[in-house]
mmCIF file of N, CA and C in Angstrom:
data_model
loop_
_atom_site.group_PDB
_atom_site.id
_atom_site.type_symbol
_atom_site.label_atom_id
_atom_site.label_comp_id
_atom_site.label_asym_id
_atom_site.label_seq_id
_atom_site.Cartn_x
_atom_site.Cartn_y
_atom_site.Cartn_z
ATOM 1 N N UNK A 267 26.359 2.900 15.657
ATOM 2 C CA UNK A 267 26.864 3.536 14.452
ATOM 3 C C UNK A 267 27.004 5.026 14.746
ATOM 4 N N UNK A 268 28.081 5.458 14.752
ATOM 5 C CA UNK A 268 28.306 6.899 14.583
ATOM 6 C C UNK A 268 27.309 7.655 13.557
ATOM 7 N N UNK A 269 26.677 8.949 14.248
ATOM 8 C CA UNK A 269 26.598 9.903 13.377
ATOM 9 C C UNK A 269 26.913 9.994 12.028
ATOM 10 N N UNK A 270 27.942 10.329 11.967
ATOM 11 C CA UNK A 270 29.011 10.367 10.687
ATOM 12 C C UNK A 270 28.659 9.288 9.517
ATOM 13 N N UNK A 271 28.680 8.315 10.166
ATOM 14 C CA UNK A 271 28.700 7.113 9.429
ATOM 15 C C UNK A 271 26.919 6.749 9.138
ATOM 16 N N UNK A 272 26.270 7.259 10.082
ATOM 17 C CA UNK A 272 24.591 6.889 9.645
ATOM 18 C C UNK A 272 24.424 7.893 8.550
ATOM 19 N N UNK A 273 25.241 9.124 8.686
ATOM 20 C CA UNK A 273 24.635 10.025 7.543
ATOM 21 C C UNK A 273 25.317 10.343 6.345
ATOM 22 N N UNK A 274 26.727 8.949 5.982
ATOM 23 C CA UNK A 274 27.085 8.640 4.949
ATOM 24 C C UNK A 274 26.110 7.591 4.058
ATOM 25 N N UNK A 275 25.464 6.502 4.618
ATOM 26 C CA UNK A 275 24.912 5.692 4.746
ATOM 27 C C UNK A 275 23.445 6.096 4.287
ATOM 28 N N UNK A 276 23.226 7.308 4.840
ATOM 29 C CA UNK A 276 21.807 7.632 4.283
ATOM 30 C C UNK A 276 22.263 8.053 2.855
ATOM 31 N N UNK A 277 22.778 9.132 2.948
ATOM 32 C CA UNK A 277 23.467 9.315 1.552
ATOM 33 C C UNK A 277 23.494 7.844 0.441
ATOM 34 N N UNK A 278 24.236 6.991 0.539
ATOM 35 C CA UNK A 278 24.288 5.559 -0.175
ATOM 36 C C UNK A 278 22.785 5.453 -0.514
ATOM 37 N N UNK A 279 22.177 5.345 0.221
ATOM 38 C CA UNK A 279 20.586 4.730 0.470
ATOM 39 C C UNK A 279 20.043 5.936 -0.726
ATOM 40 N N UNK A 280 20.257 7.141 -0.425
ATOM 41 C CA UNK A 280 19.443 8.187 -1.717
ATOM 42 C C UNK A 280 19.910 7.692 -2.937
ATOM 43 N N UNK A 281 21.314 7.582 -3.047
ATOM 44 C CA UNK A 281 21.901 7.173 -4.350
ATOM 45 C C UNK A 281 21.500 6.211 -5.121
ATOM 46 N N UNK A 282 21.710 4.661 -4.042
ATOM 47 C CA UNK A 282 20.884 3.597 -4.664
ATOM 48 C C UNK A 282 19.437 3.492 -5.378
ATOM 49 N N UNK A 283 18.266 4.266 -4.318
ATOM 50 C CA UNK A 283 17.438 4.421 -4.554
ATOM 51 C C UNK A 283 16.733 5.701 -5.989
ATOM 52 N N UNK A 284 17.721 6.875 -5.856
ATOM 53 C CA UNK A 284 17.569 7.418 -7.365
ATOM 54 C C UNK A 284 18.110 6.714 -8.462
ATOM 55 N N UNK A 285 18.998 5.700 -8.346
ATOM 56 C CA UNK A 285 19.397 4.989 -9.640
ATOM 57 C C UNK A 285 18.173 3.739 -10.085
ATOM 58 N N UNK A 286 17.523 3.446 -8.965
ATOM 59 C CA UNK A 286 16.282 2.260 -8.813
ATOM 60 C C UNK A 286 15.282 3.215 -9.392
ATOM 61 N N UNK A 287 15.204 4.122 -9.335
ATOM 62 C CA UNK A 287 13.465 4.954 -9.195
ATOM 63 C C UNK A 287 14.402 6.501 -10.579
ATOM 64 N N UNK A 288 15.047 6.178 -11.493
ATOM 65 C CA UNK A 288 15.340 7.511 -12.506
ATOM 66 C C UNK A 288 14.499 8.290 -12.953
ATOM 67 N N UNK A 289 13.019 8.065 -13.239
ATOM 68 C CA UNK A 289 12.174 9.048 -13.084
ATOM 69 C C UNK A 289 11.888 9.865 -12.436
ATOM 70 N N UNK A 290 12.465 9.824 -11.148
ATOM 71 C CA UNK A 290 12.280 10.425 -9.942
ATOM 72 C C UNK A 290 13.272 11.557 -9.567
ATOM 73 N N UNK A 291 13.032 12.497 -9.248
ATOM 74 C CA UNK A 291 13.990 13.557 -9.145
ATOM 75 C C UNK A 291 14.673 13.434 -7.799
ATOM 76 N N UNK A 292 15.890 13.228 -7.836
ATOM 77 C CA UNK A 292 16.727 12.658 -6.754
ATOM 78 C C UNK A 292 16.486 13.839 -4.910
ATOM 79 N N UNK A 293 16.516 15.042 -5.342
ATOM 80 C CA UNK A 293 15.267 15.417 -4.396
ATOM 81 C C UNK A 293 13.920 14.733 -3.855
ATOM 82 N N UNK A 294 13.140 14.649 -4.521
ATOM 83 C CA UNK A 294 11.758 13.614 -4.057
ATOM 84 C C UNK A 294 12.283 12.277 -3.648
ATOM 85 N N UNK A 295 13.558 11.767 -4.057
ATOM 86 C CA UNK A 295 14.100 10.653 -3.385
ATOM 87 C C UNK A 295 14.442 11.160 -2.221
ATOM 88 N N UNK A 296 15.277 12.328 -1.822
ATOM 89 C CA UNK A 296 16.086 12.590 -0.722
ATOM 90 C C UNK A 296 14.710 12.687 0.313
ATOM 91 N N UNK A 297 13.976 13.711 0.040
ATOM 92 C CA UNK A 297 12.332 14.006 1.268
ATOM 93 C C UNK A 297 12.036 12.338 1.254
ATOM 94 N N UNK A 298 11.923 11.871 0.634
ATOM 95 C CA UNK A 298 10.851 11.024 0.779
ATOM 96 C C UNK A 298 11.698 9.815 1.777
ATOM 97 N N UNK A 299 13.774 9.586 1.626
ATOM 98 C CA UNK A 299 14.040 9.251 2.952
ATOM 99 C C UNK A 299 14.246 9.924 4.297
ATOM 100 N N UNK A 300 14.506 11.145 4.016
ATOM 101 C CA UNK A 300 14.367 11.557 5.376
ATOM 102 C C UNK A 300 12.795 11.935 6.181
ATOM 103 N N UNK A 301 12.081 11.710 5.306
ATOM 104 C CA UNK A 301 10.294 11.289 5.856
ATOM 105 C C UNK A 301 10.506 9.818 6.851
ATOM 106 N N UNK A 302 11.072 9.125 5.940
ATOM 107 C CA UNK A 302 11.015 7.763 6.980
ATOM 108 C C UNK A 302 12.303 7.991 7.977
ATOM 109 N N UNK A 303 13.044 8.482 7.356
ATOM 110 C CA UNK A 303 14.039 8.365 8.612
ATOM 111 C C UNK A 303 13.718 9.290 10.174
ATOM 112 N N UNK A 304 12.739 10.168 9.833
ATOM 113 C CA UNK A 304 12.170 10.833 11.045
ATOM 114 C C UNK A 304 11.476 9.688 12.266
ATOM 115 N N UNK A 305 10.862 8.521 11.739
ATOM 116 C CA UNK A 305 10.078 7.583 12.458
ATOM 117 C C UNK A 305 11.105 6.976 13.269
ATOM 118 N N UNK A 306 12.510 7.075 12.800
ATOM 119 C CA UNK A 306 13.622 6.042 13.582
ATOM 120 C C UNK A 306 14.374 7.135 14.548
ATOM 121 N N UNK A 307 13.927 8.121 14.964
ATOM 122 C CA UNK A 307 14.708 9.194 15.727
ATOM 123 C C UNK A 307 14.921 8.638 16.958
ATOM 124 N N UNK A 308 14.340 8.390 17.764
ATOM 125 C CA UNK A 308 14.431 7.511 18.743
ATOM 126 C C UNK A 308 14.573 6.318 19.086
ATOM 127 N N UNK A 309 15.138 5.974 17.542
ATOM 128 C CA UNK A 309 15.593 4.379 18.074
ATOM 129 C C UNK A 309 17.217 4.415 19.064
ATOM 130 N N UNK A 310 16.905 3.821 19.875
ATOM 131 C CA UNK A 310 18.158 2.893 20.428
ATOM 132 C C UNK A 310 19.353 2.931 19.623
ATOM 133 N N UNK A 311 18.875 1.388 19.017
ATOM 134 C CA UNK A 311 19.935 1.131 18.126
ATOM 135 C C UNK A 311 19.929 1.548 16.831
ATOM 136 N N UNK A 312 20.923 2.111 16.345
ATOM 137 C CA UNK A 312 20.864 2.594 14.837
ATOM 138 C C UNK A 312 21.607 2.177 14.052
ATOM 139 N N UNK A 313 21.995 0.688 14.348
ATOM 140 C CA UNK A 313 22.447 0.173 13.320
ATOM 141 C C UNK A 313 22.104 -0.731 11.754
ATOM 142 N N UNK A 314 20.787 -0.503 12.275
ATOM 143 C CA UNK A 314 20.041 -1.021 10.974
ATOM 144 C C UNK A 314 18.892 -0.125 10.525
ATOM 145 N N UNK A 315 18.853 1.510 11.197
ATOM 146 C CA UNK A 315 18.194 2.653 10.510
ATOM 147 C C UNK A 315 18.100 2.972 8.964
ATOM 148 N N UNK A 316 19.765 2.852 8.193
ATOM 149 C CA UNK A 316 19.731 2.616 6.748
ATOM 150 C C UNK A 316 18.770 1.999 5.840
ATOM 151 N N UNK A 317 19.147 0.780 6.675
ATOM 152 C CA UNK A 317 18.314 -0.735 5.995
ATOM 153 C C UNK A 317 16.486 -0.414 6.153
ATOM 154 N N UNK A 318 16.424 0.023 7.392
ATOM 155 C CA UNK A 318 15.043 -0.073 7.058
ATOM 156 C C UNK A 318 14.382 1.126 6.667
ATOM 157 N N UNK A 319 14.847 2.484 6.372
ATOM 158 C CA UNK A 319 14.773 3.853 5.796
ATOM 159 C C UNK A 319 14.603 2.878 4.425
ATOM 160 N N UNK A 320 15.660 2.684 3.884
ATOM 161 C CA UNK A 320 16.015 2.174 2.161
ATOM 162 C C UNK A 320 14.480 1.537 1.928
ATOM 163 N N UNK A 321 14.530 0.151 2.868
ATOM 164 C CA UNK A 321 13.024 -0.492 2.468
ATOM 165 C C UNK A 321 12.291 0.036 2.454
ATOM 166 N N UNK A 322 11.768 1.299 3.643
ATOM 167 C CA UNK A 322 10.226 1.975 3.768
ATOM 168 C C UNK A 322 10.052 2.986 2.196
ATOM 169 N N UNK A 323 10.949 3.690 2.190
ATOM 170 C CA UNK A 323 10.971 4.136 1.004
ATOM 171 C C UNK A 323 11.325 3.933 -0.002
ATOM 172 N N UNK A 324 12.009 2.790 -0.575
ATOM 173 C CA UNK A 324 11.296 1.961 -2.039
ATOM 174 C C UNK A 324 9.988 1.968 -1.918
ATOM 175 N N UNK A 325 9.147 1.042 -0.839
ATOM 176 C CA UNK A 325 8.229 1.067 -1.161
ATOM 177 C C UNK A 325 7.177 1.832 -1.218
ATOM 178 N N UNK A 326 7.747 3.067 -0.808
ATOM 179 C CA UNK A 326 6.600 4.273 -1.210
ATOM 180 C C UNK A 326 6.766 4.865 -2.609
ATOM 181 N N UNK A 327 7.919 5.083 -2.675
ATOM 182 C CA UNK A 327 8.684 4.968 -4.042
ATOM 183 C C UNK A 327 7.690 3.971 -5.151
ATOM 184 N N UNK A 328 7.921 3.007 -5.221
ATOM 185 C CA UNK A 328 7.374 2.199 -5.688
ATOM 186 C C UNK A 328 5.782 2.195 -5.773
ATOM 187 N N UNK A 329 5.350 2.604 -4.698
ATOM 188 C CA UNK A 329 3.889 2.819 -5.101
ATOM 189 C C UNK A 329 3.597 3.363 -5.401
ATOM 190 N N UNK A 330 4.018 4.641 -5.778
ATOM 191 C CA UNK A 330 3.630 5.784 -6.136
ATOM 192 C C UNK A 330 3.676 5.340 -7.710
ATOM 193 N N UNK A 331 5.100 5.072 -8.266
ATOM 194 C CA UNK A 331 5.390 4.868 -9.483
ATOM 195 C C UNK A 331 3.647 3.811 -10.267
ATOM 196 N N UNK A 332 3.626 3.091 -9.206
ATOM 197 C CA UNK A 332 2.941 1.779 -9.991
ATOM 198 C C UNK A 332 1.372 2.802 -10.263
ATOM 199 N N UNK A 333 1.237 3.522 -8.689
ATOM 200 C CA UNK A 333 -0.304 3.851 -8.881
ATOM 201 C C UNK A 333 -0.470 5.394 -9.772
ATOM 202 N N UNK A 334 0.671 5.189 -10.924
ATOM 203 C CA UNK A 334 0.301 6.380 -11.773
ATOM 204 C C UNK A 334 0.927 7.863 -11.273
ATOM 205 N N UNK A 335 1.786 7.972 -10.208
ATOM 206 C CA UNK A 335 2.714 9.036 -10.212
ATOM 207 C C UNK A 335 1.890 9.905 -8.734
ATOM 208 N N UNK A 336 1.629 11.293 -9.391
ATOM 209 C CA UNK A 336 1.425 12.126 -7.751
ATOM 210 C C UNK A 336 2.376 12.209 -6.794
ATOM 211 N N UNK A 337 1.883 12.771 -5.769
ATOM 212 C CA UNK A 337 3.271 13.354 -5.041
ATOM 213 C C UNK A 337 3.936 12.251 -3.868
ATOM 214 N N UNK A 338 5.129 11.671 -4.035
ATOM 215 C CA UNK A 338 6.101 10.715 -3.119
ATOM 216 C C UNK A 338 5.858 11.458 -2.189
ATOM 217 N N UNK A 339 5.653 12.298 -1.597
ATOM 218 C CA UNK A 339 5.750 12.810 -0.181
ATOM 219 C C UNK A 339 4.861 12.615 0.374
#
């Protein structure tokens, strides 16, 4: 996957995920994927970096929400 195209893609992934998580200030969405997307810097292949950025952070996303708020980061 091109550049270009991984970092349209991340983009999608913030979007989806601030419309999932609206309490959330679409900033603390944006840190909180490029937190996970730092772990995939050295992947190889980056064609499924999106996909698994999106998952890691729902579910931090998500836990945060459930365990009463504090800081996503």
């Amino acid at each position: 996957m091109p550049i270009e195209d991984e970092g349209h893609a991340i983009d999608e992934v913030v979007e989806r995920l601030s419309a999932r998580f609206p309490d959330v200030p679409e900033s603390d969405v944006r840190a909180q994927v490029e937190s996970h997307l730092t772990k995939f810097s050295g992947a190889a292949v980056r064609a499924f970096v999106p996909v698994l950025v999106e998952h890691e952070a729902g579910e931090t996303l998500a836990s945060h929400q459930v365990g009463g708020g504090g800081d996503p980061t």
